[in-house]
Amino acid sequence: MEMLDLFLQTFSSVSLLGTIMILLLFYLVSTFSFTSQEDKKEPPGPRPLPLLGNLLQLDLKRPYETLLKKYGSVFTIYMGPKKVVVLAGYKTVKEALVNHAEEFGERAEMQIMKDVSQGHGVLWSNGESWKEMRRFALTNLRDYGMGKKACEDKICEESQQLTEVFKKFKGTSFDMTQPINYAVSNIICSMVYGSRFEYDDPEFTSLVDRTNKYTLLVGSPSIQVYNQFPWIGRWIANRKLFHKLYEANKKMNLELVRRLKETLNPQMCRGFVDAFLVRKQHLEKSEITNSHFHNENLLMTVIQLFGAGTETTSTTIRWGLLFMTKYPKIQDQVQEELSRVIGSRQVQVEDRKNLPFTDAVIHETQRLANISPMSLPHKTSQDVTFQGYFIKKGTTVYPLLTSVLYDESEWEKPYSFYPAHFLDKDGKFVKRDAFLPFSAATIILILMC
């Protein structure tokens, strides 16, 4: 009897080991095999490990720095078991996102964002829903101030509010993250909800603070690992915290939308939410049942506009202040130009053409700050042969914006704060094609103000 038990235990162990080996072999063949056909040559890259891929070779806090040590302008890495194609350098990124916009135009969802957005909204959606929401968002945000005098007035008002907050510290050191976040968020609120909030409004401050926290969590190493191995989610504390913060913001936005719906006047829309609700009501009366104008798209679009617009803009402003502190001579040149051209009045958008050095400093801040180093992940909408390499439909693609903004063939001093990058020999402002701080087709709409 003991011999029989020992045999069964041994057989079970061997069977289990054999099963694991077969599964591993199948995984290796299916995941890492490359076709030998010349016209199916795939982008090269570092050799991946089973299951882990190239994760151990990446700095998960700053993966873009590792990827700068590239294997050409088009190369492959494995983020865990997922195959990813990286595009590096200005010419390659432009060719893909501009000349082949349709082939590289879909959005690849990160698992953490897929959990909450479910394919709704304007940032993480594809197909007709994305086209409809993007078109509607662009049209209506312009109607409510984006790129117009109304938006300029709101920014001027908020700048005054922010200045008053800074004055309260009377020259002592303080963390400017929150007040700048509040100021930027209020610009978005005025266009999305139709009104701004006071900086001491606990409902508003909690919304902004939670947004800042979960945005930082998205870039954490543990969330990046979760994105590749969703089955370990129950053991990732940052994932649980992200969902807690996101759900709290979702609940608050539902309440804000409810209040706006109760006071809705179709003849006098106050902002983006009102316009969306009016369109939704119109389609419902027309008995159109397959409309993309539903509550989930409204909620996700609002949350995404609020989150993306706040973090990117406020971070850029803080970088600008840091550069002015680090380079006082450049700060003096900016101040001199502003004093000479503007005097004591409030600066206006139309002054921009008369402020070439200041304009150059703003552009150089966005370039060197590099706040979106890998852009948002794209996905191929179809099989495509690009620069001689075959990329299969559905492949995740990262346009490495760091390699564009720091491209040594495009910038004289790519790693230095050098406003002359945007000035000609006569000191006039010049546009640079390689200036892509938010990708060639950014949908961070608030930055168009």
PDB file of C-alpha atoms in Angstrom, residues 170-377:
ATOM      1  CA  LYS A 170       5.182  86.400   2.336  1.00  0.00           C
ATOM      2  CA  GLY A 171       8.331  85.113   0.683  1.00  0.00           C
ATOM      3  CA  THR A 172       8.689  81.940   2.749  1.00  0.00           C
ATOM      4  CA  SER A 173       9.147  78.559   1.098  1.00  0.00           C
ATOM      5  CA  PHE A 174       6.074  76.444   0.345  1.00  0.00           C
ATOM      6  CA  ASP A 175       4.906  73.585  -1.860  1.00  0.00           C
ATOM      7  CA  MET A 176       3.187  75.130  -4.871  1.00  0.00           C
ATOM      8  CA  THR A 177       1.794  71.847  -6.237  1.00  0.00           C
ATOM      9  CA  GLN A 178      -1.691  72.176  -4.762  1.00  0.00           C
ATOM     10  CA  PRO A 179      -2.385  75.843  -5.548  1.00  0.00           C
ATOM     11  CA  ILE A 180      -1.195  75.447  -9.147  1.00  0.00           C
ATOM     12  CA  ASN A 181      -3.307  72.288  -9.505  1.00  0.00           C
ATOM     13  CA  TYR A 182      -6.342  74.191  -8.187  1.00  0.00           C
ATOM     14  CA  ALA A 183      -5.792  77.085 -10.594  1.00  0.00           C
ATOM     15  CA  VAL A 184      -5.423  74.855 -13.648  1.00  0.00           C
ATOM     16  CA  SER A 185      -8.351  72.665 -12.590  1.00  0.00           C
ATOM     17  CA  ASN A 186     -10.568  75.708 -12.285  1.00  0.00           C
ATOM     18  CA  ILE A 187      -9.973  76.584 -15.941  1.00  0.00           C
ATOM     19  CA  ILE A 188     -11.127  73.098 -16.871  1.00  0.00           C
ATOM     20  CA  CYS A 189     -14.091  73.305 -14.485  1.00  0.00           C
ATOM     21  CA  SER A 190     -15.240  76.578 -16.004  1.00  0.00           C
ATOM     22  CA  MET A 191     -15.398  74.982 -19.460  1.00  0.00           C
ATOM     23  CA  VAL A 192     -16.666  71.544 -18.415  1.00  0.00           C
ATOM     24  CA  TYR A 193     -19.089  72.423 -15.608  1.00  0.00           C
ATOM     25  CA  GLY A 194     -19.636  76.082 -16.423  1.00  0.00           C
ATOM     26  CA  SER A 195     -18.255  77.489 -13.147  1.00  0.00           C
ATOM     27  CA  ARG A 196     -15.103  77.668 -11.035  1.00  0.00           C
ATOM     28  CA  PHE A 197     -14.584  76.749  -7.369  1.00  0.00           C
ATOM     29  CA  GLU A 198     -12.951  78.499  -4.449  1.00  0.00           C
ATOM     30  CA  TYR A 199      -9.588  77.088  -3.372  1.00  0.00           C
ATOM     31  CA  ASP A 200     -10.923  76.319   0.111  1.00  0.00           C
ATOM     32  CA  ASP A 201     -13.974  74.414  -1.145  1.00  0.00           C
ATOM     33  CA  PRO A 202     -13.429  70.929   0.374  1.00  0.00           C
ATOM     34  CA  GLU A 203     -15.413  69.229  -2.387  1.00  0.00           C
ATOM     35  CA  PHE A 204     -13.226  70.801  -5.054  1.00  0.00           C
ATOM     36  CA  THR A 205      -9.885  70.357  -3.281  1.00  0.00           C
ATOM     37  CA  SER A 206     -10.566  66.699  -2.512  1.00  0.00           C
ATOM     38  CA  LEU A 207     -11.442  66.108  -6.188  1.00  0.00           C
ATOM     39  CA  VAL A 208      -8.202  67.712  -7.385  1.00  0.00           C
ATOM     40  CA  ASP A 209      -6.015  66.075  -4.723  1.00  0.00           C
ATOM     41  CA  ARG A 210      -7.380  62.612  -5.469  1.00  0.00           C
ATOM     42  CA  THR A 211      -6.839  63.176  -9.191  1.00  0.00           C
ATOM     43  CA  ASN A 212      -3.208  64.087  -8.554  1.00  0.00           C
ATOM     44  CA  LYS A 213      -2.682  61.030  -6.356  1.00  0.00           C
ATOM     45  CA  TYR A 214      -4.120  58.441  -8.704  1.00  0.00           C
ATOM     46  CA  THR A 215      -2.342  59.993 -11.689  1.00  0.00           C
ATOM     47  CA  LEU A 216       0.964  59.448  -9.884  1.00  0.00           C
ATOM     48  CA  LEU A 217      -0.055  55.885  -9.031  1.00  0.00           C
ATOM     49  CA  VAL A 218      -0.536  55.052 -12.732  1.00  0.00           C
ATOM     50  CA  GLY A 219       3.201  55.548 -13.280  1.00  0.00           C
ATOM     51  CA  SER A 220       4.309  53.525 -10.256  1.00  0.00           C
ATOM     52  CA  PRO A 221       6.346  50.332 -10.856  1.00  0.00           C
ATOM     53  CA  SER A 222       3.763  48.127  -9.114  1.00  0.00           C
ATOM     54  CA  ILE A 223       0.946  49.362 -11.389  1.00  0.00           C
ATOM     55  CA  GLN A 224       3.141  48.840 -14.441  1.00  0.00           C
ATOM     56  CA  VAL A 225       3.721  45.245 -13.355  1.00  0.00           C
ATOM     57  CA  TYR A 226      -0.029  44.832 -12.779  1.00  0.00           C
ATOM     58  CA  ASN A 227      -0.709  46.104 -16.317  1.00  0.00           C
ATOM     59  CA  GLN A 228       1.304  43.168 -17.661  1.00  0.00           C
ATOM     60  CA  PHE A 229       0.118  40.554 -15.153  1.00  0.00           C
ATOM     61  CA  PRO A 230      -3.484  41.434 -14.199  1.00  0.00           C
ATOM     62  CA  TRP A 231      -3.926  38.153 -12.308  1.00  0.00           C
ATOM     63  CA  ILE A 232      -1.683  39.455  -9.486  1.00  0.00           C
ATOM     64  CA  GLY A 233      -3.973  42.446  -8.953  1.00  0.00           C
ATOM     65  CA  ARG A 234      -5.330  41.256  -5.610  1.00  0.00           C
ATOM     66  CA  TRP A 235      -1.834  41.560  -4.110  1.00  0.00           C
ATOM     67  CA  ILE A 236      -1.088  45.051  -5.484  1.00  0.00           C
ATOM     68  CA  ALA A 237      -1.833  47.640  -2.795  1.00  0.00           C
ATOM     69  CA  ASN A 238      -1.459  50.564  -5.223  1.00  0.00           C
ATOM     70  CA  ARG A 239      -4.138  49.051  -7.448  1.00  0.00           C
ATOM     71  CA  LYS A 240      -6.603  48.994  -4.565  1.00  0.00           C
ATOM     72  CA  LEU A 241      -5.724  52.575  -3.640  1.00  0.00           C
ATOM     73  CA  PHE A 242      -6.100  53.680  -7.271  1.00  0.00           C
ATOM     74  CA  HIS A 243      -9.595  52.171  -7.480  1.00  0.00           C
ATOM     75  CA  LYS A 244     -10.578  53.750  -4.159  1.00  0.00           C
ATOM     76  CA  LEU A 245      -9.500  57.229  -5.287  1.00  0.00           C
ATOM     77  CA  TYR A 246     -11.018  56.825  -8.759  1.00  0.00           C
ATOM     78  CA  GLU A 247     -14.359  55.622  -7.418  1.00  0.00           C
ATOM     79  CA  ALA A 248     -14.505  58.576  -5.013  1.00  0.00           C
ATOM     80  CA  ASN A 249     -13.960  60.987  -7.920  1.00  0.00           C
ATOM     81  CA  LYS A 250     -16.491  59.127 -10.020  1.00  0.00           C
ATOM     82  CA  LYS A 251     -19.070  59.474  -7.246  1.00  0.00           C
ATOM     83  CA  MET A 252     -18.410  63.205  -6.936  1.00  0.00           C
ATOM     84  CA  ASN A 253     -18.655  63.761 -10.691  1.00  0.00           C
ATOM     85  CA  LEU A 254     -21.960  61.902 -10.734  1.00  0.00           C
ATOM     86  CA  GLU A 255     -23.213  64.340  -8.112  1.00  0.00           C
ATOM     87  CA  LEU A 256     -21.965  67.368 -10.069  1.00  0.00           C
ATOM     88  CA  VAL A 257     -23.635  66.080 -13.235  1.00  0.00           C
ATOM     89  CA  ARG A 258     -26.870  65.444 -11.294  1.00  0.00           C
ATOM     90  CA  ARG A 259     -26.942  69.046 -10.050  1.00  0.00           C
ATOM     91  CA  LEU A 260     -26.340  70.409 -13.538  1.00  0.00           C
ATOM     92  CA  LYS A 261     -29.077  68.171 -14.932  1.00  0.00           C
ATOM     93  CA  GLU A 262     -31.580  69.506 -12.384  1.00  0.00           C
ATOM     94  CA  THR A 263     -30.923  73.105 -13.440  1.00  0.00           C
ATOM     95  CA  LEU A 264     -30.400  72.417 -17.149  1.00  0.00           C
ATOM     96  CA  ASN A 265     -31.638  75.046 -19.586  1.00  0.00           C
ATOM     97  CA  PRO A 266     -31.269  73.846 -23.203  1.00  0.00           C
ATOM     98  CA  GLN A 267     -31.373  77.436 -24.414  1.00  0.00           C
ATOM     99  CA  MET A 268     -28.448  78.506 -22.243  1.00  0.00           C
ATOM    100  CA  CYS A 269     -25.767  75.833 -21.869  1.00  0.00           C
ATOM    101  CA  ARG A 270     -23.146  76.636 -19.246  1.00  0.00           C
ATOM    102  CA  GLY A 271     -20.438  74.201 -20.323  1.00  0.00           C
ATOM    103  CA  PHE A 272     -19.502  70.870 -21.837  1.00  0.00           C
ATOM    104  CA  VAL A 273     -21.726  68.802 -19.515  1.00  0.00           C
ATOM    105  CA  ASP A 274     -24.817  70.861 -20.354  1.00  0.00           C
ATOM    106  CA  ALA A 275     -24.143  70.516 -24.082  1.00  0.00           C
ATOM    107  CA  PHE A 276     -23.729  66.753 -23.730  1.00  0.00           C
ATOM    108  CA  LEU A 277     -26.973  66.415 -21.755  1.00  0.00           C
ATOM    109  CA  VAL A 278     -28.874  68.472 -24.327  1.00  0.00           C
ATOM    110  CA  ARG A 279     -27.528  66.318 -27.180  1.00  0.00           C
ATOM    111  CA  LYS A 280     -28.412  63.160 -25.242  1.00  0.00           C
ATOM    112  CA  GLN A 281     -31.980  64.369 -24.642  1.00  0.00           C
ATOM    113  CA  HIS A 282     -32.395  65.290 -28.304  1.00  0.00           C
ATOM    114  CA  LEU A 283     -31.277  61.847 -29.473  1.00  0.00           C
ATOM    115  CA  GLU A 284     -33.555  60.123 -26.958  1.00  0.00           C
ATOM    116  CA  LYS A 285     -36.541  62.115 -28.216  1.00  0.00           C
ATOM    117  CA  SER A 286     -35.611  61.072 -31.739  1.00  0.00           C
ATOM    118  CA  GLU A 287     -35.666  57.452 -30.496  1.00  0.00           C
ATOM    119  CA  ILE A 288     -32.085  56.828 -31.624  1.00  0.00           C
ATOM    120  CA  THR A 289     -31.038  53.778 -29.610  1.00  0.00           C
ATOM    121  CA  ASN A 290     -27.451  53.202 -30.759  1.00  0.00           C
ATOM    122  CA  SER A 291     -26.109  56.605 -29.760  1.00  0.00           C
ATOM    123  CA  HIS A 292     -22.720  57.045 -28.111  1.00  0.00           C
ATOM    124  CA  PHE A 293     -24.183  59.890 -26.045  1.00  0.00           C
ATOM    125  CA  HIS A 294     -24.864  57.933 -22.869  1.00  0.00           C
ATOM    126  CA  ASN A 295     -24.048  58.438 -19.194  1.00  0.00           C
ATOM    127  CA  GLU A 296     -20.892  56.276 -19.208  1.00  0.00           C
ATOM    128  CA  ASN A 297     -19.315  58.260 -22.049  1.00  0.00           C
ATOM    129  CA  LEU A 298     -20.214  61.553 -20.381  1.00  0.00           C
ATOM    130  CA  LEU A 299     -18.761  60.560 -17.032  1.00  0.00           C
ATOM    131  CA  MET A 300     -15.553  59.067 -18.430  1.00  0.00           C
ATOM    132  CA  THR A 301     -14.947  61.987 -20.806  1.00  0.00           C
ATOM    133  CA  VAL A 302     -15.350  64.510 -17.984  1.00  0.00           C
ATOM    134  CA  ILE A 303     -13.046  62.586 -15.634  1.00  0.00           C
ATOM    135  CA  GLN A 304     -10.420  62.151 -18.351  1.00  0.00           C
ATOM    136  CA  LEU A 305     -10.473  65.795 -19.433  1.00  0.00           C
ATOM    137  CA  PHE A 306     -10.198  66.870 -15.821  1.00  0.00           C
ATOM    138  CA  GLY A 307      -7.366  64.473 -14.971  1.00  0.00           C
ATOM    139  CA  ALA A 308      -5.271  64.782 -18.133  1.00  0.00           C
ATOM    140  CA  GLY A 309      -5.622  68.549 -18.391  1.00  0.00           C
ATOM    141  CA  THR A 310      -4.810  69.264 -14.752  1.00  0.00           C
ATOM    142  CA  GLU A 311      -1.724  67.103 -14.381  1.00  0.00           C
ATOM    143  CA  THR A 312      -0.022  67.975 -17.669  1.00  0.00           C
ATOM    144  CA  THR A 313      -0.577  71.722 -17.473  1.00  0.00           C
ATOM    145  CA  SER A 314       0.239  72.153 -13.784  1.00  0.00           C
ATOM    146  CA  THR A 315       3.383  70.037 -14.095  1.00  0.00           C
ATOM    147  CA  THR A 316       4.548  72.149 -17.048  1.00  0.00           C
ATOM    148  CA  ILE A 317       4.008  75.342 -15.046  1.00  0.00           C
ATOM    149  CA  ARG A 318       6.027  73.987 -12.114  1.00  0.00           C
ATOM    150  CA  TRP A 319       8.850  73.026 -14.478  1.00  0.00           C
ATOM    151  CA  GLY A 320       8.773  76.555 -15.861  1.00  0.00           C
ATOM    152  CA  LEU A 321       9.127  78.057 -12.394  1.00  0.00           C
ATOM    153  CA  LEU A 322      11.954  75.650 -11.623  1.00  0.00           C
ATOM    154  CA  PHE A 323      13.856  76.600 -14.776  1.00  0.00           C
ATOM    155  CA  MET A 324      13.416  80.306 -14.012  1.00  0.00           C
ATOM    156  CA  THR A 325      14.866  79.710 -10.554  1.00  0.00           C
ATOM    157  CA  LYS A 326      17.769  77.675 -11.877  1.00  0.00           C
ATOM    158  CA  TYR A 327      18.587  80.105 -14.695  1.00  0.00           C
ATOM    159  CA  PRO A 328      18.193  83.631 -13.228  1.00  0.00           C
ATOM    160  CA  LYS A 329      19.792  85.318 -16.257  1.00  0.00           C
ATOM    161  CA  ILE A 330      17.132  83.845 -18.518  1.00  0.00           C
ATOM    162  CA  GLN A 331      14.506  84.903 -15.995  1.00  0.00           C
ATOM    163  CA  ASP A 332      15.874  88.455 -16.159  1.00  0.00           C
ATOM    164  CA  GLN A 333      15.619  88.410 -19.981  1.00  0.00           C
ATOM    165  CA  VAL A 334      12.000  87.273 -19.794  1.00  0.00           C
ATOM    166  CA  GLN A 335      11.196  89.961 -17.247  1.00  0.00           C
ATOM    167  CA  GLU A 336      12.890  92.639 -19.318  1.00  0.00           C
ATOM    168  CA  GLU A 337      10.952  91.689 -22.448  1.00  0.00           C
ATOM    169  CA  LEU A 338       7.650  91.582 -20.561  1.00  0.00           C
ATOM    170  CA  SER A 339       8.286  94.960 -18.926  1.00  0.00           C
ATOM    171  CA  ARG A 340       9.306  96.537 -22.232  1.00  0.00           C
ATOM    172  CA  VAL A 341       6.409  95.174 -24.293  1.00  0.00           C
ATOM    173  CA  ILE A 342       3.623  94.817 -21.702  1.00  0.00           C
ATOM    174  CA  GLY A 343       4.446  97.272 -18.963  1.00  0.00           C
ATOM    175  CA  SER A 344       2.173  96.975 -15.948  1.00  0.00           C
ATOM    176  CA  ARG A 345      -0.957  95.685 -17.704  1.00  0.00           C
ATOM    177  CA  GLN A 346      -2.137  92.078 -17.912  1.00  0.00           C
ATOM    178  CA  VAL A 347      -0.468  90.055 -20.669  1.00  0.00           C
ATOM    179  CA  GLN A 348      -2.778  88.874 -23.465  1.00  0.00           C
ATOM    180  CA  VAL A 349      -2.574  86.153 -26.101  1.00  0.00           C
ATOM    181  CA  GLU A 350      -2.230  88.715 -28.902  1.00  0.00           C
ATOM    182  CA  ASP A 351       1.002  89.913 -27.249  1.00  0.00           C
ATOM    183  CA  ARG A 352       2.638  86.601 -28.066  1.00  0.00           C
ATOM    184  CA  LYS A 353       3.922  87.742 -31.479  1.00  0.00           C
ATOM    185  CA  ASN A 354       5.769  90.596 -29.757  1.00  0.00           C
ATOM    186  CA  LEU A 355       7.338  88.361 -27.086  1.00  0.00           C
ATOM    187  CA  PRO A 356       9.672  86.053 -29.055  1.00  0.00           C
ATOM    188  CA  PHE A 357      12.089  85.318 -26.210  1.00  0.00           C
ATOM    189  CA  THR A 358       9.311  84.592 -23.716  1.00  0.00           C
ATOM    190  CA  ASP A 359       7.612  82.373 -26.283  1.00  0.00           C
ATOM    191  CA  ALA A 360      10.886  80.521 -26.847  1.00  0.00           C
ATOM    192  CA  VAL A 361      11.330  79.998 -23.102  1.00  0.00           C
ATOM    193  CA  ILE A 362       7.823  78.522 -22.828  1.00  0.00           C
ATOM    194  CA  HIS A 363       8.476  76.114 -25.709  1.00  0.00           C
ATOM    195  CA  GLU A 364      11.887  75.126 -24.352  1.00  0.00           C
ATOM    196  CA  THR A 365      10.273  74.440 -20.973  1.00  0.00           C
ATOM    197  CA  GLN A 366       7.834  72.040 -22.580  1.00  0.00           C
ATOM    198  CA  ARG A 367      10.609  70.376 -24.580  1.00  0.00           C
ATOM    199  CA  LEU A 368      13.104  69.815 -21.769  1.00  0.00           C
ATOM    200  CA  ALA A 369      10.496  69.040 -19.094  1.00  0.00           C
ATOM    201  CA  ASN A 370       9.454  66.055 -21.205  1.00  0.00           C
ATOM    202  CA  ILE A 371       6.385  65.334 -19.060  1.00  0.00           C
ATOM    203  CA  SER A 372       4.948  62.685 -21.383  1.00  0.00           C
ATOM    204  CA  PRO A 373       8.128  60.761 -22.273  1.00  0.00           C
ATOM    205  CA  MET A 374       6.438  57.689 -23.775  1.00  0.00           C
ATOM    206  CA  SER A 375       3.166  59.285 -24.888  1.00  0.00           C
ATOM    207  CA  LEU A 376       0.029  57.217 -24.464  1.00  0.00           C
ATOM    208  CA  PRO A 377       0.276  53.703 -25.930  1.00  0.00           C
TER     209      PRO A 377
END
